[in-house]
Coordinates of C-alpha atoms and ligand atoms in Angstrom, one line a residue:
M206 CA 110.8 82.1 129.4
T207 CA 111.2 84.9 127.9
M208 CA 112.8 84.2 124.1
T209 CA 114.8 87.7 123.2
H210 CA 115.9 88.2 119.6
D211 CA 116.4 90.9 117.5
A212 CA 113.6 91.4 115.9
I213 CA 109.9 89.9 115.3
V214 CA 107.5 90.3 112.3
I215 CA 104.0 88.5 112.8
G216 CA 102.2 87.0 109.7
T217 CA 103.7 85.2 106.8
G218 CA 102.2 88.0 103.9
Q219 CA 103.7 89.7 101.4
A220 CA 106.2 92.0 103.8
G221 CA 106.9 89.0 106.6
P222 CA 108.9 86.8 104.7
F223 CA 110.8 89.0 103.2
L224 CA 111.5 91.1 105.2
A225 CA 112.9 87.8 107.8
Q226 CA 115.3 87.5 105.4
R227 CA 116.6 90.7 104.5
L228 CA 117.1 91.2 108.5
A229 CA 118.2 87.9 108.8
G230 CA 120.8 88.5 106.0
V231 CA 122.3 90.8 107.9
G232 CA 122.9 87.8 111.3
M233 CA 119.6 89.7 112.9
K234 CA 118.3 86.8 115.2
V235 CA 114.5 86.8 113.3
A236 CA 111.1 85.3 114.9
I237 CA 108.1 85.0 112.4
I238 CA 105.1 84.5 114.0
E239 CA 102.1 82.6 111.8
R240 CA 98.5 82.1 112.8
K241 CA 97.1 79.7 109.8
L242 CA 98.5 79.6 106.5
F243 CA 102.2 80.3 105.5
G244 CA 101.9 83.2 102.3
G245 CA 98.3 84.9 104.2
T246 CA 96.2 86.0 101.9
C247 CA 97.1 86.4 98.1
V248 CA 99.2 82.9 98.3
N249 CA 95.9 80.9 100.1
T250 CA 92.5 83.0 99.8
G251 CA 93.7 85.9 97.0
C252 CA 95.4 86.7 94.4
T253 CA 97.4 83.4 93.2
P254 CA 93.6 81.6 93.0
T255 CA 91.4 84.0 91.6
K256 CA 94.4 84.3 89.1
T257 CA 93.9 79.8 88.8
M258 CA 90.1 80.4 88.5
V259 CA 90.7 83.3 86.3
A260 CA 93.1 81.2 83.6
S261 CA 90.4 78.5 83.8
A262 CA 87.3 80.8 82.8
Y263 CA 89.2 82.8 79.8
A264 CA 90.1 78.8 78.4
A265 CA 86.3 78.4 79.1
H266 CA 85.6 81.9 77.5
I267 CA 88.1 81.0 74.1
V268 CA 86.6 77.1 73.5
R269 CA 83.5 79.3 73.2
R270 CA 84.3 81.6 70.9
A271 CA 86.6 79.2 69.2
A272 CA 85.1 79.6 65.7
D273 CA 85.5 83.5 65.4
F274 CA 89.7 82.2 65.7
G275 CA 88.4 79.4 63.1
V276 CA 89.3 77.0 65.2
V277 CA 86.2 74.3 64.4
N278 CA 84.9 72.9 67.3
N279 CA 81.3 72.4 68.3
G280 CA 81.3 76.1 69.9
S281 CA 79.9 75.2 73.4
A282 CA 82.6 74.0 76.7
S283 CA 81.8 72.8 80.1
V284 CA 83.4 72.9 83.0
D285 CA 84.5 71.0 85.4
M286 CA 84.3 72.6 88.5
K287 CA 86.5 69.7 90.7
L288 CA 89.6 69.6 88.5
V289 CA 89.3 74.1 88.3
K290 CA 89.9 73.9 92.2
S291 CA 92.2 71.1 92.2
R292 CA 94.0 73.2 89.8
K293 CA 93.9 76.4 92.2
E294 CA 94.9 73.8 94.9
A295 CA 97.7 72.4 94.1
I296 CA 99.6 75.5 92.2
S297 CA 98.4 77.7 95.5
E298 CA 99.9 74.9 97.6
K299 CA 103.2 75.1 95.8
S300 CA 103.8 78.4 96.7
R301 CA 102.3 78.1 100.4
T302 CA 104.7 75.5 100.7
G303 CA 107.0 77.4 99.2
V304 CA 107.1 80.1 101.2
E305 CA 107.2 77.3 104.7
N306 CA 109.8 75.9 103.4
W307 CA 112.1 79.5 102.8
L308 CA 111.3 80.2 106.2
R309 CA 112.0 77.7 108.2
G310 CA 115.9 76.7 105.8
M311 CA 116.5 80.0 106.5
T312 CA 119.8 81.4 108.6
N313 CA 119.6 82.8 112.0
C314 CA 115.0 82.6 111.6
T315 CA 112.7 80.8 113.6
V316 CA 109.1 80.1 112.9
Y317 CA 107.1 80.5 115.1
Q318 CA 102.8 78.7 113.8
E319 CA 100.8 79.7 117.1
H320 CA 98.6 83.4 116.9
G321 CA 100.6 86.1 118.0
R322 CA 99.5 89.1 120.8
F323 CA 101.5 92.0 122.2
E324 CA 101.9 92.2 125.6
S325 CA 103.5 95.2 125.7
A326 CA 105.4 97.6 123.1
K327 CA 108.2 95.0 123.3
E328 CA 106.9 91.3 124.2
I329 CA 104.4 89.4 122.0
T330 CA 103.1 86.3 123.2
V331 CA 102.7 83.3 120.9
G332 CA 101.5 80.2 122.1
S333 CA 103.1 78.9 125.6
E334 CA 106.0 81.3 125.1
R335 CA 106.6 84.9 125.5
L336 CA 109.2 86.5 123.3
T337 CA 110.6 90.5 123.4
A338 CA 112.7 91.9 120.6
D339 CA 113.8 96.3 120.4
R340 CA 112.0 95.4 116.5
I341 CA 108.5 94.4 115.9
F342 CA 106.9 94.3 112.1
I343 CA 103.1 93.6 112.1
N344 CA 101.7 92.1 108.9
V345 CA 98.8 90.3 110.0
G346 CA 96.7 91.2 106.3
G347 CA 92.9 91.5 106.8
R348 CA 90.0 89.0 105.6
A349 CA 86.4 89.8 104.6
V350 CA 84.1 92.4 106.2
L351 CA 80.8 90.3 107.2
P352 CA 78.4 92.8 106.7
Q353 CA 75.1 93.9 109.1
M354 CA 72.5 92.7 105.9
P355 CA 69.4 92.2 107.7
G356 CA 68.5 88.4 107.2
I357 CA 72.4 88.3 106.9
E358 CA 72.5 85.5 109.3
G359 CA 69.9 83.0 108.1
V360 CA 71.0 82.8 104.7
P361 CA 74.1 80.8 103.8
H362 CA 77.0 83.3 102.5
L363 CA 80.4 82.8 100.8
N364 CA 83.6 85.1 101.4
N365 CA 86.5 85.3 99.4
S366 CA 88.0 82.4 101.7
S367 CA 84.6 79.9 101.4
I368 CA 84.4 80.6 98.2
M369 CA 87.5 78.4 97.8
D370 CA 86.0 75.5 98.9
V371 CA 83.4 75.4 96.5
D372 CA 83.6 72.4 93.9
F373 CA 80.9 73.1 92.1
L374 CA 78.8 75.2 89.9
P375 CA 76.2 77.4 92.1
R376 CA 72.8 77.9 89.5
H377 CA 72.4 81.3 90.1
L378 CA 75.5 83.8 91.9
I379 CA 74.4 86.4 93.8
I380 CA 78.0 88.9 94.0
I381 CA 76.9 91.9 96.8
G382 CA 79.8 94.0 96.1
G383 CA 80.8 95.4 92.5
G384 CA 84.9 96.5 93.4
Y385 CA 87.8 94.5 91.7
I386 CA 86.4 91.0 93.6
G387 CA 83.1 90.8 93.0
L388 CA 83.7 91.4 89.3
E389 CA 86.7 89.3 88.6
F390 CA 84.4 86.3 90.6
A391 CA 81.5 87.6 88.0
Q392 CA 83.3 87.2 85.2
M393 CA 85.0 83.9 86.1
Y394 CA 82.1 82.3 87.3
R395 CA 79.3 83.5 84.1
R396 CA 82.2 82.0 82.0
F397 CA 81.9 78.6 84.6
G398 CA 78.2 78.5 83.6
S399 CA 76.2 80.2 85.8
E400 CA 74.3 82.5 86.0
V401 CA 75.4 86.4 88.2
S402 CA 73.7 89.1 89.3
I403 CA 75.4 91.7 91.3
I404 CA 74.2 94.2 93.5
E405 CA 76.3 97.0 94.1
T406 CA 74.6 100.8 96.0
A407 CA 77.2 102.8 94.6
S408 CA 75.7 104.2 91.2
H409 CA 78.5 102.6 89.2
L410 CA 80.8 99.7 89.8
A411 CA 84.3 99.9 90.7
Q412 CA 83.7 102.7 92.3
H413 CA 86.7 104.2 92.5
E414 CA 87.0 104.2 88.6
D415 CA 86.4 107.4 86.2
E416 CA 83.0 106.4 85.2
D417 CA 83.7 106.3 81.5
V418 CA 86.0 103.8 82.8
S419 CA 83.2 101.9 85.5
T420 CA 80.8 101.9 82.2
A421 CA 82.8 100.2 79.7
I422 CA 83.5 97.5 82.4
R423 CA 79.8 97.3 83.1
Q424 CA 79.6 97.2 79.0
I425 CA 81.5 94.0 79.0
L426 CA 79.8 92.4 82.0
E427 CA 76.8 92.8 80.4
H428 CA 78.1 91.3 76.9
E429 CA 78.5 88.2 78.9
G430 CA 75.3 87.9 80.8
I431 CA 76.4 88.9 83.6
K432 CA 73.2 91.8 85.5
V433 CA 73.7 94.8 87.2
R434 CA 71.8 95.9 89.6
L435 CA 72.7 99.4 90.7
N436 CA 71.8 102.0 93.2
A437 CA 70.5 99.6 95.6
T438 CA 69.2 101.1 98.9
C439 CA 68.8 98.5 100.9
I440 CA 70.2 95.0 100.2
G441 CA 68.4 92.3 102.6
F442 CA 67.9 88.6 102.5
S443 CA 65.1 85.9 102.8
R444 CA 64.4 82.1 101.7
R445 CA 61.8 80.9 99.0
G446 CA 62.5 77.5 99.2
E447 CA 65.1 76.0 98.0
D448 CA 66.6 79.7 96.7
I449 CA 68.1 82.8 97.8
L450 CA 66.4 86.4 97.6
A451 CA 68.1 89.2 97.8
H452 CA 66.2 92.2 98.6
V453 CA 67.1 95.2 96.2
E454 CA 65.0 98.6 96.4
C455 CA 66.8 99.8 94.0
A456 CA 65.2 102.9 91.2
S457 CA 63.3 101.0 89.5
G458 CA 63.4 96.7 87.7
D459 CA 62.3 94.1 90.1
P460 CA 62.7 94.9 93.8
E461 CA 64.3 91.5 94.6
V462 CA 67.3 89.5 92.7
S463 CA 66.4 85.2 93.6
G464 CA 69.8 82.8 93.0
S465 CA 71.2 79.7 94.7
H466 CA 74.0 81.1 95.8
V467 CA 75.5 84.9 97.3
L468 CA 79.0 86.0 97.7
L469 CA 79.7 89.2 99.8
A470 CA 82.9 90.9 98.1
V471 CA 81.7 94.5 100.0
G472 CA 84.9 95.3 101.1
R473 CA 88.4 94.1 103.5
R474 CA 88.7 94.8 107.2
P475 CA 92.3 94.7 109.6
N476 CA 93.7 91.1 111.6
T477 CA 94.3 94.1 114.1
D478 CA 91.6 93.5 116.1
D479 CA 93.1 90.1 118.0
L480 CA 96.3 91.8 118.6
G481 CA 96.8 93.5 121.9
L482 CA 97.5 97.1 120.7
A483 CA 96.0 98.5 123.2
E484 CA 98.4 97.4 124.9
A485 CA 101.4 98.0 122.8
G486 CA 100.1 101.4 123.1
A487 CA 99.4 101.3 119.0
A488 CA 97.5 103.5 117.2
V489 CA 94.5 102.4 115.2
D490 CA 91.7 104.3 112.9
K491 CA 87.8 103.7 113.3
R492 CA 88.2 101.1 110.8
G493 CA 91.1 99.6 112.8
Y494 CA 93.9 99.9 110.3
I495 CA 97.6 101.0 111.8
V496 CA 98.6 104.4 111.5
V497 CA 101.6 105.1 110.2
D498 CA 103.7 107.8 109.5
Q499 CA 106.2 106.2 107.3
L500 CA 105.5 102.6 108.4
H501 CA 106.7 103.6 111.9
T502 CA 103.6 103.5 114.1
S503 CA 102.3 105.8 117.3
V504 CA 104.5 103.4 119.4
P505 CA 108.6 104.0 118.5
G506 CA 110.6 100.3 117.9
I507 CA 107.2 99.1 116.1
W508 CA 106.0 98.9 111.8
A509 CA 103.1 98.0 109.8
L510 CA 103.5 96.4 106.9
G511 CA 100.6 95.6 104.3
D512 CA 96.7 95.9 103.9
C513 CA 96.9 96.4 107.9
N514 CA 98.1 99.5 108.0
G515 CA 95.4 100.8 104.9
K516 CA 98.4 102.1 102.7
G517 CA 97.2 99.9 100.0
A518 CA 96.1 96.4 99.2
F519 CA 97.4 95.1 96.8
T520 CA 100.5 92.1 97.1
H521 CA 103.1 94.3 95.4
T522 CA 102.1 97.6 97.8
A523 CA 102.7 95.3 100.4
F524 CA 105.8 93.9 99.5
N525 CA 107.1 97.1 98.8
D526 CA 106.0 98.4 102.3
A527 CA 108.5 95.6 103.1
E528 CA 111.5 96.7 100.6
I529 CA 111.2 100.3 102.1
V530 CA 110.9 99.4 106.0
G531 CA 114.2 97.0 104.9
V532 CA 116.4 99.8 102.8
N533 CA 115.9 102.3 105.5
L534 CA 117.2 100.1 108.6
L535 CA 120.0 98.1 106.4
D536 CA 120.6 100.6 104.2
N537 CA 120.5 104.1 104.4
D538 CA 117.9 105.1 102.1
P539 CA 115.4 107.6 103.0
R540 CA 112.8 106.2 100.3
K541 CA 109.4 106.1 101.9
V542 CA 105.9 105.4 101.3
S543 CA 104.6 108.4 99.8
D544 CA 107.4 108.3 96.6
R545 CA 104.9 105.0 95.8
I546 CA 103.4 105.9 92.8
T547 CA 99.3 105.0 92.3
A548 CA 99.3 101.7 90.7
Y549 CA 96.7 98.6 90.7
A550 CA 95.3 96.1 88.4
L551 CA 91.7 94.9 87.8
Y552 CA 91.7 90.6 86.7
I553 CA 88.6 91.0 84.3
D554 CA 88.6 90.3 80.8
R555 CA 89.6 92.5 79.6
R556 CA 91.9 93.6 82.4
L557 CA 92.3 97.5 83.7
G558 CA 95.5 98.0 84.7
R559 CA 95.8 102.1 86.3
A560 CA 98.1 104.5 87.3
G561 CA 98.5 107.3 89.8
L562 CA 95.1 110.0 89.5
T563 CA 91.9 109.3 88.0
E564 CA 90.0 112.4 85.2
A565 CA 87.9 112.8 87.4
A566 CA 90.7 113.4 90.9
V567 CA 92.7 115.8 88.8
R568 CA 89.2 117.9 87.0
K569 CA 88.8 117.9 91.2
S570 CA 92.5 119.7 91.3
A571 CA 91.5 122.0 88.9
R572 CA 95.4 121.7 87.4
H573 CA 95.0 121.9 83.8
A574 CA 95.3 118.7 82.1
L575 CA 95.5 117.0 78.7
I576 CA 93.7 114.3 78.3
G577 CA 94.2 111.4 75.5
R578 CA 91.9 108.5 75.0
R579 CA 91.9 105.5 71.4
P580 CA 89.2 102.8 71.7
M581 CA 90.8 99.3 71.6
T582 CA 89.1 99.2 68.1
K583 CA 92.7 101.0 67.3
V584 CA 95.1 99.2 68.3
R585 CA 95.9 96.9 66.5
R586 CA 96.7 93.1 68.9
A587 CA 93.5 94.0 70.4
V588 CA 92.2 93.9 66.6
E589 CA 94.3 90.9 65.9
K590 CA 93.1 89.1 69.5
G591 CA 89.2 89.1 68.4
E592 CA 89.3 91.3 72.2
T593 CA 89.2 95.1 71.1
Q594 CA 86.3 96.2 73.8
G595 CA 87.5 98.8 76.4
F596 CA 89.7 102.3 75.7
M597 CA 92.9 103.8 76.9
K598 CA 93.0 106.7 78.4
I599 CA 96.2 109.0 80.0
I600 CA 96.0 112.8 81.7
V601 CA 99.2 114.7 81.3
D602 CA 99.9 118.1 83.5
A603 CA 99.1 120.7 80.4
Q604 CA 102.1 122.9 81.2
T605 CA 105.5 120.3 82.2
H606 CA 103.7 117.2 80.8
E607 CA 104.4 115.3 83.9
V608 CA 102.0 112.1 83.9
L609 CA 99.5 112.6 86.6
G610 CA 97.6 109.3 85.2
A611 CA 96.7 106.9 82.9
A612 CA 93.7 103.1 82.5
I613 CA 94.0 101.1 80.6
L614 CA 91.2 98.6 80.1
G615 CA 91.4 96.6 77.5
T616 CA 94.0 93.6 76.8
G617 CA 97.4 93.1 78.1
G618 CA 96.4 96.2 79.5
D619 CA 97.7 94.4 82.9
E620 CA 101.2 94.5 82.2
A621 CA 101.3 98.0 79.1
I622 CA 101.0 100.3 82.2
H623 CA 103.7 99.1 83.2
S624 CA 105.0 100.9 80.3
I625 CA 103.1 104.9 81.5
L626 CA 104.6 103.7 85.2
D627 CA 108.0 104.2 83.9
V628 CA 107.7 107.2 82.7
M629 CA 105.8 109.0 86.0
Y630 CA 108.6 107.1 88.5
A631 CA 111.1 109.1 85.2
G632 CA 109.7 112.1 85.7
E633 CA 108.1 114.0 82.9
L634 CA 107.2 113.3 79.4
Q635 CA 109.0 114.8 76.7
P636 CA 107.1 116.4 73.6
L637 CA 107.7 113.5 70.4
S638 CA 111.3 114.8 69.1
D639 CA 111.9 114.7 65.0
G640 CA 115.0 112.2 66.0
A641 CA 117.8 114.9 65.5
G642 CA 116.6 115.8 69.8
A643 CA 114.5 119.5 68.3
P644 CA 111.1 118.7 69.8
K645 CA 108.1 119.2 66.8
Ligands
LIG879 C1 89.8 88.0 96.6 C2 91.2 87.8 96.4 C3 91.9 88.7 94.6 C4 92.9 89.7 94.9 N1 93.8 89.2 94.2 C5 94.8 90.1 94.1 C6 95.7 91.0 93.1 O1 95.2 89.8 91.5 N2 96.9 91.2 93.2 C7 97.0 92.2 93.9 O2 98.2 92.5 93.9 N3 96.3 91.9 95.3 C8 95.7 91.0 95.3 N4 94.6 91.2 96.3 C9 95.2 91.5 97.9 C10 96.5 90.9 98.3 O3 95.9 89.3 98.4 C11 96.7 91.6 99.1 O4 96.9 92.9 99.3 C12 97.6 90.8 100.3 O5 98.0 89.5 100.5 C13 98.4 91.8 101.6 O6 99.0 91.2 101.9 P1 99.7 91.8 104.0 O7 101.3 90.5 103.5 O8 99.4 92.4 103.9 O9 99.0 90.5 103.9 P2 98.4 88.8 103.9 O10 98.6 88.4 102.8 O11 96.3 89.1 105.0 O12 99.1 88.1 105.3 C14 98.7 88.2 106.4 C15 99.4 86.9 107.8 O13 99.1 88.0 108.5 C16 98.4 85.5 110.0 N5 98.1 87.1 111.0 C17 96.8 87.6 111.2 N6 97.8 87.5 111.9 C18 97.8 87.2 112.9 C19 98.3 87.0 114.6 N7 97.8 87.6 115.0 N8 99.1 86.7 114.7 C20 100.4 85.6 113.6 N9 99.2 85.8 112.5 C21 99.0 86.7 112.2 C22 97.4 85.6 108.7 O14 97.2 84.5 108.4 C23 98.2 86.0 107.2 O15 98.8 84.5 107.2 C24 93.5 90.1 96.5 C25 93.0 89.7 97.9 C26 91.5 89.3 97.5 C27 90.8 88.2 98.5

């Protein structure tokens, strides 16, 4: 038997539940499908658990630095990984069950806990059931890429999901990938007490950032004893006794790094390979991301939101996709994804908050720009907290004074960046006035 709904949502990540609530709230009959854990990546294997671990790692770091603040202890801190893990799980579980209970208690919404798959543009099979709707919203997210590196199958390796089960301290964690996820894990495990080596094929860490930002990030991490190997040309693996060897083939230095555990953090891929998109007729790009035009797929009546559309890789971008589709459909509001200003944070300590264009992108565009820089050593809050690493940088159009982009690498950078984002959304940055309204 086929169950008819007004709308079907596949996935309960950061977009699906909110959109389901909006649609059900206006009386639509909604089905929402989740094949695994309610709340998706962010709640279970992404933002939430990693931020609890970052918090544990920060606590250990501050205990070790206690004397800097005049607090007397013996200057050492050891970390009980079982307790770190159980704290993380308690917080994640609360969010997960919160999402599940919210959806199950939602008027006009039916929850299906199975894998969903398109049979046609309007039909989905969920386990033994078949659902149909005129509007289908895909929010299937993504997962860690398993890179094709020589020897990878012969050594145990972790990714962002499996590392969630680790309740011991790896002696030496080798992290493949110097992007946002790799860097967060690198610093937290170093602070837990592991030796940590990062291996990256690019010439700098967080390779999408400006080189000055990336260099400062590297200095922060190396200052804590993390080893960084850049320009790795051919990464492969083998075993030597108990150890795992990561072969690096770098231009200089040891051609291999020896460690006890490997974390792969080399990118994400969308969960679109087992979704039946060909049966629906929806186009994907060569990496499997669903092709969208303002969140509409190539098939009328099907939308794709969140990480699976390649338009963002963050919780707030997925959530914002749901806000946009909701207001487009229900409020006659023409808001578009292309109105969104790039904004994100890198959760190492010191945080990196980013908004808009990088300096490199502005230089490439040949726009005349003014660039302001200020080291965190000149920021009173940073000095008072004893957290003076990093700097802030803002790039402003020389003619219009429009803020083009900013990076705040420093204490509280993830929050302070919002003041710049507000200005960017508001429009031009006005020159400082003398208080009487006249620009100086
Ligand atoms: C380690 C890590 C740390 C991160 N930290 C941050 C952070 O601090 N801040 C931030 O903004 N972002 C962070 N992110 C990114 C963030 O987690 C994602 O951008 C966000 O979760 C994307 O949400 P989504 O709704 O697109 O998909 P997801 O959250 O991935 O949810 C998709 C859901 O769909 C389900 N699903 C998939 N296929 C099917 C199917 N066929 N049938 C039924 N259900 C299906 C999945 O089980 C999953 O529950 C982090 C990611 C990682 C990996």
